[in-house]
Short mmCIF file of C-alpha atoms and ligand atoms in Angstrom, two decimals:
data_model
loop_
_atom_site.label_atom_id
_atom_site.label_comp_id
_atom_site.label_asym_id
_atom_site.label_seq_id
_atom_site.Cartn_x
_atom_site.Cartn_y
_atom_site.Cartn_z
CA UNK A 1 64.00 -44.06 40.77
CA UNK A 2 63.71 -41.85 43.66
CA UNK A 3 64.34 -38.31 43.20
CA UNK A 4 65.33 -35.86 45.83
CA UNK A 5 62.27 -33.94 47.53
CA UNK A 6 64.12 -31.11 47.14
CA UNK A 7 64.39 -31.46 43.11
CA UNK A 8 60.79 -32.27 43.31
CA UNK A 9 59.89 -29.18 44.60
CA UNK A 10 62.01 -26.53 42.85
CA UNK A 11 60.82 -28.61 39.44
CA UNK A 12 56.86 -28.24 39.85
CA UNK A 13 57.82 -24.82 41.51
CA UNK A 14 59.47 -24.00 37.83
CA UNK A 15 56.23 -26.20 35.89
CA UNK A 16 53.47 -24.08 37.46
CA UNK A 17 55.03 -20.60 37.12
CA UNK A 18 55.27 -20.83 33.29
CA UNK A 19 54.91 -23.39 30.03
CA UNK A 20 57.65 -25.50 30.76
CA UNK A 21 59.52 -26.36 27.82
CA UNK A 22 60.88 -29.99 26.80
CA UNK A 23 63.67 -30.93 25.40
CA UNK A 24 62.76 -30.53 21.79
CA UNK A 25 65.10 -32.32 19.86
CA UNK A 26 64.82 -35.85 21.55
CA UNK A 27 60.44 -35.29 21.57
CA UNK A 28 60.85 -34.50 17.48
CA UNK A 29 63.02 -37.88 17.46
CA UNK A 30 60.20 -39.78 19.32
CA UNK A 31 57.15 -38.16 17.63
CA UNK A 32 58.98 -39.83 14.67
CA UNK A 33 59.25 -42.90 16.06
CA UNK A 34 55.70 -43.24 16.76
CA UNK A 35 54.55 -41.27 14.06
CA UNK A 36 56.00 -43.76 11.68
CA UNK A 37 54.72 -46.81 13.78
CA UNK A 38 51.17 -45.92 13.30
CA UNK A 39 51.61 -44.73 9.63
CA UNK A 40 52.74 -48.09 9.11
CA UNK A 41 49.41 -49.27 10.28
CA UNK A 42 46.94 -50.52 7.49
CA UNK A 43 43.70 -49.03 9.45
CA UNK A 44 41.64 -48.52 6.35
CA UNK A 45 38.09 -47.56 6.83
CA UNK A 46 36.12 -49.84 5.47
CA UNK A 47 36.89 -52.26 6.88
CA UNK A 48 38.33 -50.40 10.15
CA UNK A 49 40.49 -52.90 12.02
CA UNK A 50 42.30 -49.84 14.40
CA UNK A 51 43.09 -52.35 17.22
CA UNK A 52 47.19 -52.51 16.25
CA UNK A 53 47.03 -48.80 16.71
CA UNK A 54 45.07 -48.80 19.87
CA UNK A 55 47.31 -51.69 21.69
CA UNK A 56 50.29 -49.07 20.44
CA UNK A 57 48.80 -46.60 21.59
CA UNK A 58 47.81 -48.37 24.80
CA UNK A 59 51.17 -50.21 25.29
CA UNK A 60 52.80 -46.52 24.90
CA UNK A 61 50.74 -44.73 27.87
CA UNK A 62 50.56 -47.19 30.23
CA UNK A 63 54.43 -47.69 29.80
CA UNK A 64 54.48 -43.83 31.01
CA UNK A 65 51.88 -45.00 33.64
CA UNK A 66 49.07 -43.42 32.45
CA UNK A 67 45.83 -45.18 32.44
CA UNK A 68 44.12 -46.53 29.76
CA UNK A 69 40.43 -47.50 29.33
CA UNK A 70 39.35 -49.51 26.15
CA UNK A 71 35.64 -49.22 24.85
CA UNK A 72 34.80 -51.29 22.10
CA UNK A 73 31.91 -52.07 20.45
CA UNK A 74 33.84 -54.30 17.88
CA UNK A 75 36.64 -56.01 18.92
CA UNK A 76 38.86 -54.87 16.14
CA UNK A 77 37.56 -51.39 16.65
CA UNK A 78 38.49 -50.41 20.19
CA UNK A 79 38.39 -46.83 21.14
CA UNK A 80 40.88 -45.72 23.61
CA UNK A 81 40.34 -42.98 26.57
CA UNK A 82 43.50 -42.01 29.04
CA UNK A 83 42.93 -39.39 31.54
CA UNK A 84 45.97 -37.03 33.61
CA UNK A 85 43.72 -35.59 36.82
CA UNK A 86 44.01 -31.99 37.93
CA UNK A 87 42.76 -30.50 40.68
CA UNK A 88 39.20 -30.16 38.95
CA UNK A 89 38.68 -25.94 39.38
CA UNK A 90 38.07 -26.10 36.09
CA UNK A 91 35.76 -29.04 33.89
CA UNK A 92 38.18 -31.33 31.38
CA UNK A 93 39.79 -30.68 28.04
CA UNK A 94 39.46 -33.46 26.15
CA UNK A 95 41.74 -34.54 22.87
CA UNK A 96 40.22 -36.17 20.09
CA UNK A 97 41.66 -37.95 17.34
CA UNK A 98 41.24 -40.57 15.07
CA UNK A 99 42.98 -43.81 14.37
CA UNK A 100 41.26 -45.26 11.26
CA UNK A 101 42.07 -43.92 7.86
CA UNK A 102 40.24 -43.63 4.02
CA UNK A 103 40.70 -46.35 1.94
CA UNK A 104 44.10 -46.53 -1.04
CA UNK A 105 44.57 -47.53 -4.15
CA UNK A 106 48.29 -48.49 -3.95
CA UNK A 107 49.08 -48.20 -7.75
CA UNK A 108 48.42 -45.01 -7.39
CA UNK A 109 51.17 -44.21 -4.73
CA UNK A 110 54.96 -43.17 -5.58
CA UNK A 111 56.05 -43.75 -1.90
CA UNK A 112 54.00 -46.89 -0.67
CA UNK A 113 50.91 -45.80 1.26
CA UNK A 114 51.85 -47.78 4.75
CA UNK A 115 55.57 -47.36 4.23
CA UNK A 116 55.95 -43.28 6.00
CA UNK A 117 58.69 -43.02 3.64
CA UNK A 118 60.79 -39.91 4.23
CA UNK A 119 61.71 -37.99 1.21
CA UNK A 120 62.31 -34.46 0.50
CA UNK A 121 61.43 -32.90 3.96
CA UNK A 122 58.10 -34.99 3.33
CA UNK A 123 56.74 -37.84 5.37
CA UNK A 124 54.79 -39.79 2.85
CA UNK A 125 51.27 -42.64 3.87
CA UNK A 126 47.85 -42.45 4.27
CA UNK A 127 46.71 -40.50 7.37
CA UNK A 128 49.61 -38.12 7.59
CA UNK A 129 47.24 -35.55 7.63
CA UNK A 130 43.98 -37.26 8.31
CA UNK A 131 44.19 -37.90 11.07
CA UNK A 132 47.10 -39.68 12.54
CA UNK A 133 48.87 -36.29 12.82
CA UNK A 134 46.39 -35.43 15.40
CA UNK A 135 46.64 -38.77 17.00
CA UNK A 136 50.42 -38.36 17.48
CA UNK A 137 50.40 -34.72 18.67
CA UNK A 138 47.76 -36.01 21.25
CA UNK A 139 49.93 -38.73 22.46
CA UNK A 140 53.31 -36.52 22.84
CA UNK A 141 51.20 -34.18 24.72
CA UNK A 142 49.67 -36.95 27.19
CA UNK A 143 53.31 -38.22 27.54
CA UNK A 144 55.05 -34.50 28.22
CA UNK A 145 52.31 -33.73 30.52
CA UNK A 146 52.89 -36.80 32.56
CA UNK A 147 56.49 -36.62 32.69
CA UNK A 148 56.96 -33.02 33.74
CA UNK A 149 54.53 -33.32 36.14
CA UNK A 150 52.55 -30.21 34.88
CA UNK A 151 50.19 -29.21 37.45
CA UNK A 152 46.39 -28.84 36.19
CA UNK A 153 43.44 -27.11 36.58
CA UNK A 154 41.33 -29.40 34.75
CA UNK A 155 41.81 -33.13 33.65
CA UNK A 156 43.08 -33.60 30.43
CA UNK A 157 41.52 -36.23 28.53
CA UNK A 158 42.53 -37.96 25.20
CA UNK A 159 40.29 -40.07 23.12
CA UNK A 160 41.89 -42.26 20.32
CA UNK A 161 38.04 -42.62 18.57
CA UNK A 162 37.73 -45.37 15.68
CA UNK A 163 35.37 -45.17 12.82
CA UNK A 164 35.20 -41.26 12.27
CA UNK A 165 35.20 -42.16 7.96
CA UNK A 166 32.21 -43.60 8.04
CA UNK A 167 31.86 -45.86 11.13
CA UNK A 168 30.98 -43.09 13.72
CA UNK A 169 28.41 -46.22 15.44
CA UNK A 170 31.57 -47.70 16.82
CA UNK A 171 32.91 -44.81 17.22
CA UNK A 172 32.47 -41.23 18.47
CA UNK A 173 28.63 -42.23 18.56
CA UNK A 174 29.28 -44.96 21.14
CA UNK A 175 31.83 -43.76 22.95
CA UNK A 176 29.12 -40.68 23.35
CA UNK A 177 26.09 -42.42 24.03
CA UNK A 178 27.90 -45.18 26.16
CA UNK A 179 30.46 -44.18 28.15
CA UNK A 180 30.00 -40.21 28.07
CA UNK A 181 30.92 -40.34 31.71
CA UNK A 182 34.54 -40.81 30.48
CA UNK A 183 35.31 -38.17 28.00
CA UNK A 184 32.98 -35.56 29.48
CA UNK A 185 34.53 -32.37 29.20
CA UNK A 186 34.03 -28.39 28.89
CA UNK A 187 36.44 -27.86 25.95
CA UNK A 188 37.61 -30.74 23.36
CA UNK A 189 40.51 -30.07 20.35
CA UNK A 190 40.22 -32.33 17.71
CA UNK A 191 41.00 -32.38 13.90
CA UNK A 192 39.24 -30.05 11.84
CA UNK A 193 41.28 -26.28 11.10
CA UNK A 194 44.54 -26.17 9.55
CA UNK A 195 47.14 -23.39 8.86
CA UNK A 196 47.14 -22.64 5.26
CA UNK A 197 50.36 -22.29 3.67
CA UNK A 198 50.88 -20.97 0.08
CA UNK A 199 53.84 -20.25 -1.84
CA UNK A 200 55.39 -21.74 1.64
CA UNK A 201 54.62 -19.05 3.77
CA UNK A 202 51.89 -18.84 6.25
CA UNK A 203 48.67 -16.96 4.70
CA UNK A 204 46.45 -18.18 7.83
CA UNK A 205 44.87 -20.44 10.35
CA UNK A 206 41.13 -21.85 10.51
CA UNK A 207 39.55 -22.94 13.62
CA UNK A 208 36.58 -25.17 13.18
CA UNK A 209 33.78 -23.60 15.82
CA UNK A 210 30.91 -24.91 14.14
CA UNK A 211 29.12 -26.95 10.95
CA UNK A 212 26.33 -27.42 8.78
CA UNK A 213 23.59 -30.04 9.39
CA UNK A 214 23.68 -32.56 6.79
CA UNK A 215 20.19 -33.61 5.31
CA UNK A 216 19.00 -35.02 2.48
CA UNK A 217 16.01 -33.75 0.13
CA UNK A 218 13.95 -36.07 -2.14
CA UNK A 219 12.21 -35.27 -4.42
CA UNK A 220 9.50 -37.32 -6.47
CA UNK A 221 7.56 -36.66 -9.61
CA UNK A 222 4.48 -38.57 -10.35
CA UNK A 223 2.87 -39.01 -14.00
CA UNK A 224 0.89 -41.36 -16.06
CA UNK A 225 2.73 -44.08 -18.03
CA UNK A 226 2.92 -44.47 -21.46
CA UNK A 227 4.28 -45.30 -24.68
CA UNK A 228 7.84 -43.91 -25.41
CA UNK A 229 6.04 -42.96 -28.92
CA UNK A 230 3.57 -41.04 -27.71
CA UNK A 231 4.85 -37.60 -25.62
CA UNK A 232 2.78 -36.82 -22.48
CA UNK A 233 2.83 -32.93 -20.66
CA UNK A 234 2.61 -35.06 -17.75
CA UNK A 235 6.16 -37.00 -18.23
CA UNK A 236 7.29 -37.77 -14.63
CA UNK A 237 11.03 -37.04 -15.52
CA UNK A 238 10.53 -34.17 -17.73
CA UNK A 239 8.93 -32.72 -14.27
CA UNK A 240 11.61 -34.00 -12.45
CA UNK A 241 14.41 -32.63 -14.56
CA UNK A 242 12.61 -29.26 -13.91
CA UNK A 243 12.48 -29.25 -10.77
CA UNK A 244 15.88 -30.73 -10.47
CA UNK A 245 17.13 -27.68 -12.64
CA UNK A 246 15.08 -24.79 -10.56
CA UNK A 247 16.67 -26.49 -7.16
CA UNK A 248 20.12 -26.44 -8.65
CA UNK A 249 20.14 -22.71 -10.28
CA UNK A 250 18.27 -21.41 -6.93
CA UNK A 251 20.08 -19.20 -4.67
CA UNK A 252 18.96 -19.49 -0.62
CA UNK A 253 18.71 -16.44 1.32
CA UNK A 254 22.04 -15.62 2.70
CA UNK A 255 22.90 -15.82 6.24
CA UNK A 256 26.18 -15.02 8.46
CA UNK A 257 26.50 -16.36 11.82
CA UNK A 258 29.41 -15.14 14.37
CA UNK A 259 31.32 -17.38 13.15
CA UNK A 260 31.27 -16.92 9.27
CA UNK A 261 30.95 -12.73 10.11
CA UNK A 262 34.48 -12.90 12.08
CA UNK A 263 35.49 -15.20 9.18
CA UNK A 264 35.32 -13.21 6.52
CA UNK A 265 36.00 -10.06 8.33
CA UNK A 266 39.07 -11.68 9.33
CA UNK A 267 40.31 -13.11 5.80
CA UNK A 268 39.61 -9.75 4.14
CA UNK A 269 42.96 -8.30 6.25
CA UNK A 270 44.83 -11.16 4.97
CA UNK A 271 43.52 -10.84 1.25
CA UNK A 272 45.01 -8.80 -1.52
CA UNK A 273 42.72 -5.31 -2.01
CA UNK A 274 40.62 -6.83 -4.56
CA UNK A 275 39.91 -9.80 -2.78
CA UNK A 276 39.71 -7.86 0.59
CA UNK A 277 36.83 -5.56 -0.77
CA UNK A 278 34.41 -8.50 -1.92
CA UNK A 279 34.93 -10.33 1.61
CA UNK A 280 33.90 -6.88 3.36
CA UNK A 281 31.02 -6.60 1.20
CA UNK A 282 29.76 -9.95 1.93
CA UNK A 283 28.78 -8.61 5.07
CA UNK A 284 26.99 -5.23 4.01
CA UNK A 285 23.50 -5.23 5.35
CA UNK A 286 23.29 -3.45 1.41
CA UNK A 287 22.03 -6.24 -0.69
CA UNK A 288 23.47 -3.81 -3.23
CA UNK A 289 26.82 -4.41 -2.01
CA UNK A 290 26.61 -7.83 -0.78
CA UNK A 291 24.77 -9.65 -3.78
CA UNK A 292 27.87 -8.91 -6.49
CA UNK A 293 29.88 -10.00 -4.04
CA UNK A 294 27.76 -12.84 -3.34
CA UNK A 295 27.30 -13.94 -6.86
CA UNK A 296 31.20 -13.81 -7.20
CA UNK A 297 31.34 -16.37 -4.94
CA UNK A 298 28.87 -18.93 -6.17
CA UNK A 299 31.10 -18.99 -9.56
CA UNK A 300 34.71 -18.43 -8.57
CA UNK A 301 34.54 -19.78 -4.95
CA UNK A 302 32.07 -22.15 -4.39
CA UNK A 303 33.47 -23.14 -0.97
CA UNK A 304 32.35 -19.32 0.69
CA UNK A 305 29.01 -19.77 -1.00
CA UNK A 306 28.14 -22.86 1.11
CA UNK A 307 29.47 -21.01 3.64
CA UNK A 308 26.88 -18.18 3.84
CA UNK A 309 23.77 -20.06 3.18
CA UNK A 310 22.22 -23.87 3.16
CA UNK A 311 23.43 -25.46 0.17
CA UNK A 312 21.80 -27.70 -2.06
CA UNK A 313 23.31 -30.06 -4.84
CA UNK A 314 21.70 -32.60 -7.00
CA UNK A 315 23.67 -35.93 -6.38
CA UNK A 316 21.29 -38.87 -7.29
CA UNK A 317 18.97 -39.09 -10.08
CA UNK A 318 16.93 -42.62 -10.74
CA UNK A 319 13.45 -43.35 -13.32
CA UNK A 320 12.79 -45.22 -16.24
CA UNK A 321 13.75 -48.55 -17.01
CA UNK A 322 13.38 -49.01 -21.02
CA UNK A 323 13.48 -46.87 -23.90
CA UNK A 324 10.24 -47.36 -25.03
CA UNK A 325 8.26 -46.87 -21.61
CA UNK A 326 7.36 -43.41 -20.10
CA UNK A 327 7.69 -44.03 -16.08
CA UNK A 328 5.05 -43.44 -14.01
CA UNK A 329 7.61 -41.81 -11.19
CA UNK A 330 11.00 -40.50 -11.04
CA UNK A 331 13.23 -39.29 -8.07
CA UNK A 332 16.26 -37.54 -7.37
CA UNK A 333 18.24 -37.03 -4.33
CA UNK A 334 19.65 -33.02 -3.13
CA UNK A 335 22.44 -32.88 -0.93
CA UNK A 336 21.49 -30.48 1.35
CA UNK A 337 23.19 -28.92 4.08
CA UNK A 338 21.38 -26.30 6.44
CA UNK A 339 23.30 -23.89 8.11
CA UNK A 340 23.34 -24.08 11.86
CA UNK A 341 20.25 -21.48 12.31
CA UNK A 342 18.18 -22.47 9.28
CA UNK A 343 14.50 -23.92 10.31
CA UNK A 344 14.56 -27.08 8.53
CA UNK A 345 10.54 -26.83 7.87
CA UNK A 346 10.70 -23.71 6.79
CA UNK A 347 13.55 -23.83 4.29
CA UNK A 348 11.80 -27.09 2.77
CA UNK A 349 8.65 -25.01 2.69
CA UNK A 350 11.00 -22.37 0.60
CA UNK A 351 11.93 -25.15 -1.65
CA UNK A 352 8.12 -26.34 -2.73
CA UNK A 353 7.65 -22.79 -3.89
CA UNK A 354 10.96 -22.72 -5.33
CA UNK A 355 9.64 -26.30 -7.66
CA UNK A 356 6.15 -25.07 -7.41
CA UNK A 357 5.16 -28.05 -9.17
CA UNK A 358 2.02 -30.17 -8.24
CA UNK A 359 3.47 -33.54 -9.79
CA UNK A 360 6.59 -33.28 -7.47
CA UNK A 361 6.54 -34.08 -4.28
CA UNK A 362 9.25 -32.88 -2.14
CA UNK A 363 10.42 -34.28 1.43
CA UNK A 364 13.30 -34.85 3.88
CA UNK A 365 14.75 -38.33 3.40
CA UNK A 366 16.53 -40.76 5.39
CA UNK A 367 19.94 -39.82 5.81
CA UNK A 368 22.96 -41.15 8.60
CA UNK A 369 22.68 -37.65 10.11
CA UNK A 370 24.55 -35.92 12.16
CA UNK A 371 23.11 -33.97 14.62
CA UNK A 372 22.31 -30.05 14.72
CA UNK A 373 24.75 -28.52 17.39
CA UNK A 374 25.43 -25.56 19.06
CA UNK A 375 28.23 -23.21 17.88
CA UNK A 376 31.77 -23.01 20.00
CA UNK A 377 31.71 -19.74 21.33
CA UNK A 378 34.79 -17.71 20.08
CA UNK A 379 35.21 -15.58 23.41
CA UNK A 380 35.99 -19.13 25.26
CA UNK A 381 39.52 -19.51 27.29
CA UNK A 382 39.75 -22.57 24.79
CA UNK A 383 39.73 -20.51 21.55
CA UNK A 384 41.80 -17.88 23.26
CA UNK A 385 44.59 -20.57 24.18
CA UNK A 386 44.55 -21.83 20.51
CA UNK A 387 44.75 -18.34 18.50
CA UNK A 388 47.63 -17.07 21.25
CA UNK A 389 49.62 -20.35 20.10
CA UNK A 390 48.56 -19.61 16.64
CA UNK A 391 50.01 -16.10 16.58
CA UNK A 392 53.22 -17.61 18.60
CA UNK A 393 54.10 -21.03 16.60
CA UNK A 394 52.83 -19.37 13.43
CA UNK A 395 52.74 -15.86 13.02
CA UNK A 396 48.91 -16.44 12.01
CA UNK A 397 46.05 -14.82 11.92
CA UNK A 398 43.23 -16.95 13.37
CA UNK A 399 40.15 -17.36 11.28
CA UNK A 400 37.30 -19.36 13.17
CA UNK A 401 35.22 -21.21 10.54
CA UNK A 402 32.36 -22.87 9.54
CA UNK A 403 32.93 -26.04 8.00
CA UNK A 404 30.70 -26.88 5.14
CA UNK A 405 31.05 -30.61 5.81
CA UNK A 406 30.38 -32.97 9.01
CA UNK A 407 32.92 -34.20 11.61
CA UNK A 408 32.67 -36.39 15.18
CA UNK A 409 32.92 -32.87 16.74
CA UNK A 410 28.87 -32.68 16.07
CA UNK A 411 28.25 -35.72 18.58
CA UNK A 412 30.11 -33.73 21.52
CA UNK A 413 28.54 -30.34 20.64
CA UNK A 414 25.25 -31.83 20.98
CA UNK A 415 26.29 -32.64 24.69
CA UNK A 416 27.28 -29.50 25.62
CA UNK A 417 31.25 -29.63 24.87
CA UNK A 418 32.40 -26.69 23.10
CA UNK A 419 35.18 -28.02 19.98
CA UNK A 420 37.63 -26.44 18.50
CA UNK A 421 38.98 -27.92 15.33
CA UNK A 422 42.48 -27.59 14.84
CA UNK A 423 45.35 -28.74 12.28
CA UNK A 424 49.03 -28.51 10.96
CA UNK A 425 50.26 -26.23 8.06
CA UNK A 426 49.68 -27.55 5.14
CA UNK A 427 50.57 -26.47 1.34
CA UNK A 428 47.48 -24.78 -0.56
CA UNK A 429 49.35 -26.59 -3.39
CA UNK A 430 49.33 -29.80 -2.61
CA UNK A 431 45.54 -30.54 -2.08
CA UNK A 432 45.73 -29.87 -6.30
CA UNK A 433 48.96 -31.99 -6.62
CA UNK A 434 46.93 -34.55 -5.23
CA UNK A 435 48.92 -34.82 -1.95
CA UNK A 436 45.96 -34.12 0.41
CA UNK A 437 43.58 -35.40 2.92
CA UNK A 438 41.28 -38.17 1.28
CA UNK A 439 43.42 -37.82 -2.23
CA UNK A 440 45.36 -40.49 -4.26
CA UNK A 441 48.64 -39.78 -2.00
CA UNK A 442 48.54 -37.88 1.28
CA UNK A 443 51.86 -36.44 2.94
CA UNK A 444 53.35 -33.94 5.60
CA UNK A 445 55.73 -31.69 6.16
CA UNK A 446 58.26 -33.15 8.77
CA UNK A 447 58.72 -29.79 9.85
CA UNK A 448 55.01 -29.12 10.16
CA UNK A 449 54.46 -32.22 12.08
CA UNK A 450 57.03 -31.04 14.75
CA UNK A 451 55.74 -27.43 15.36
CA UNK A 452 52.17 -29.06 15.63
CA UNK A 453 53.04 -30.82 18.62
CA UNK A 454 54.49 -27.87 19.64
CA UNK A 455 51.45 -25.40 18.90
CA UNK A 456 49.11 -28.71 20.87
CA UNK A 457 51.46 -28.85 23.54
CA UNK A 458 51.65 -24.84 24.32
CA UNK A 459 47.90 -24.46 23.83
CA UNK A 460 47.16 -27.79 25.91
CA UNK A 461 49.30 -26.16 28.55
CA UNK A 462 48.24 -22.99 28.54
CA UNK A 463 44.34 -23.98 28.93
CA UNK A 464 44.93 -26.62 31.52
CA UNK A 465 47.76 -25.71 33.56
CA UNK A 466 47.07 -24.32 37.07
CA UNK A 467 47.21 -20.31 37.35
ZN1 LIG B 501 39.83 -37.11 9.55
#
């Protein structure tokens, strides 16, 4: 249809000046509609199989006539790129999300886990909240974008990415490595942050600006062998237990980085006093102050002790084979994961002295790493764009974070594209309940999913649009 030049104008006239608004009621209506499309979806990871999602997804954009480039490495696996040009005065934004799920055990599910039943103000299946949440907000936003006609300053990409549970090589790593040319971008959103409800009520938001390395520690003990009748001082596992034990009790210097100092500076004025007082102190040059605090954590909130240091934990212990043979070698394997400044050399170096054993060897081992990366920087029009639409769709204080864990945000860092990770409300209850990401049943606020596409849509907007 042709429209009047005259409509034309007066409507990217009204676009450009400020965030134009859709109409609200028929996007929630089609966010369901897809939404429960791709829920319905098997795209468990292993084995993958995310095509049906990416020819949905594909079938949907180029239906709005946006363009749609499929990379795949596997053909079941496809990863899916669309692109809406701006002028290009400013470098992309891309959106990331992915369209492959963790695996179910469907006994274990009330409301089938591919069914998106709707019950309660709840939409119920596996990846309601990881990540196909993310996946649909991305699409609405590529849609409303390219039917209002928003003018831009940069292009905004989105990237439907398979594999992020534990396929990144057909993933985020190929699409990097291969075909970088199509998603590179200054700024990327992508899962990771959340709003934290409790009690229903908004307590906060997180913003994912940077993670820990994950790495993996083994370490060996050597002895003689022997009969199990006769005890040796030199007992391989009996010097690996100990040095197993001295790893595990062992604290690791602390360290804050800007984003884990604005953290907890931050949660303390959304704390009660109590609480408040033992965030400040964290961050008292004191070690006075800061250590009580400190130890506080390690027993009563484990998650903030990772936080301020590299972590270690014991995961894998193997030696012996009978009950009458002594073993002539033993090994365990220590989660490790350095914070984003830590020398790795030099923290392993701290951990010899900390076995300070001669029979145990200790070493990096192999691990499917991710890669060390660069920090987001929290003064970035990105971040800006997403704690203004915080405050506005939420009434939430923004907390940038560190997350203790990996994500597909790491491969993109490590090129040079700053990520934000970002998320819907969700109910500090539930994860307990068993309702959460990765958990027996998984589920999402209706509600939550509409105001997340209209948080993405307002920050997408905001960052993109031409000024
Ligand atoms: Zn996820």
């Amino acid at each position: 249809m042709r429209i009047p030049f005259l409509l034309v104008a007066i409507t990217s006239a009204a676009v450009t000046a400020q965030s134009p608004q859709p109409n609200w009621t028929a996007i929630e209506a089609e966010t369901l509609k897809h939404f429960e499309a791709i829920i319905r979806m098997d795209t468990t990871d292993p084995p993958g199989g995310e095509k049906p999602v990416a020819d949905y997804l594909k079938q949907v954009l180029e239906a709005e006539g946006l363009p749609v480039q499929v990379f795949s490495k596997e053909p079941h696996r496809p990863n899916i790129v669309t692109r809406i040009k701006g002028t290009g005065k400013q470098r992309p934004l891309l959106l990331m999300a992915h369209t492959d799920t963790v695996n179910v055990d469907p006994k274990k599910w009330t409301h089938p886990p591919f069914s998106a039943a709707r019950d309660g103000g709840y939409i119920y299946g596996r990846g309601t909240v990881d990540d196909k949440d993310n996946v649909v907000a991305t699409l609405m936003v590529m849609l409303m974008l390219a039917r209002q006609h928003v003018a831009l300053d940069r292009d905004v990409i989105a990237l439907f990415e398979a594999g992020e549970e534990g396929s990144s090589s057909i993933g985020i790593q190929f699409v990097a490595n291969e075909h970088f040319d199509a998603i590179d971008s200054e700024f990327c959103y992508a899962e990771g942050g959340s709003v934290v409800r409790s009690g229903g009520v908004v307590k906060f938001a997180s913003v994912q600006t940077v993670e820990k390395i994950p790495r993996a520690i083994s370490v060996t003990a050597r002895g003689v062998a022997g009969h199990g009748s006769v005890p040796l001082e030199t007992n391989a596992l009996a010097h690996l237990g100990e040095a197993v034990g001295k790893i595990a009790l062992w604290t690791p210097p602390m360290r804050l980085n800007e984003t884990t100092a604005a953290y907890f500076k931050r949660l303390a004025t959304v704390s009660t006093p109590e609480e408040a007082k033992r965030y400040q102190d964290l961050l008292s040059p004191d070690p006075k102050v800061s250590k009580p605090a400190d130890d506080y954590m390690r027993k009563h909130e484990p998650r903030h002790w990772s936080m301020l240091r590299t972590s270690l934990s014991p995961t894998v212990i193997a030696g012996g084979y009978r009950t009458n043979v002594i073993p002539s070698e033993g090994t365990a394997t220590i989660d490790t994961r350095l914070a984003p400044d830590e020398d790795p050399a030099k923290f392993l170096e701290m951990v010899r002295q900390v076995v300070n054993d001669p029979q145990v060897e200790v070493s990096y081992g192999a691990r499917d790493t991710r890669p060390p990366t660069p920090a987001a920087k929290l003064d970035s029009d990105a971040f800006k764009a997403l704690e203004a639409n915080l405050t506005k769709h939420y009434k939430a204080v923004t907390l940038p974070t560190m997350s203790t864990g990996a994500t597909d945000m790491a491969f993109l860092r490590r090129k040079g594209v700053q990520c934000y990770g970002i998320g819907p409300a969700t109910d500090v209850e539930d994860g307990p309940k068993g309702f959460g990401a990765h958990s027996d049943q998984e589920r999402i606020l209706e509600s939550e999913l509409y105001r997340f596409v209209r948080f993405n849509w307002d920050a997408v907007v905001d960052l993109a649009r031409a000024k």
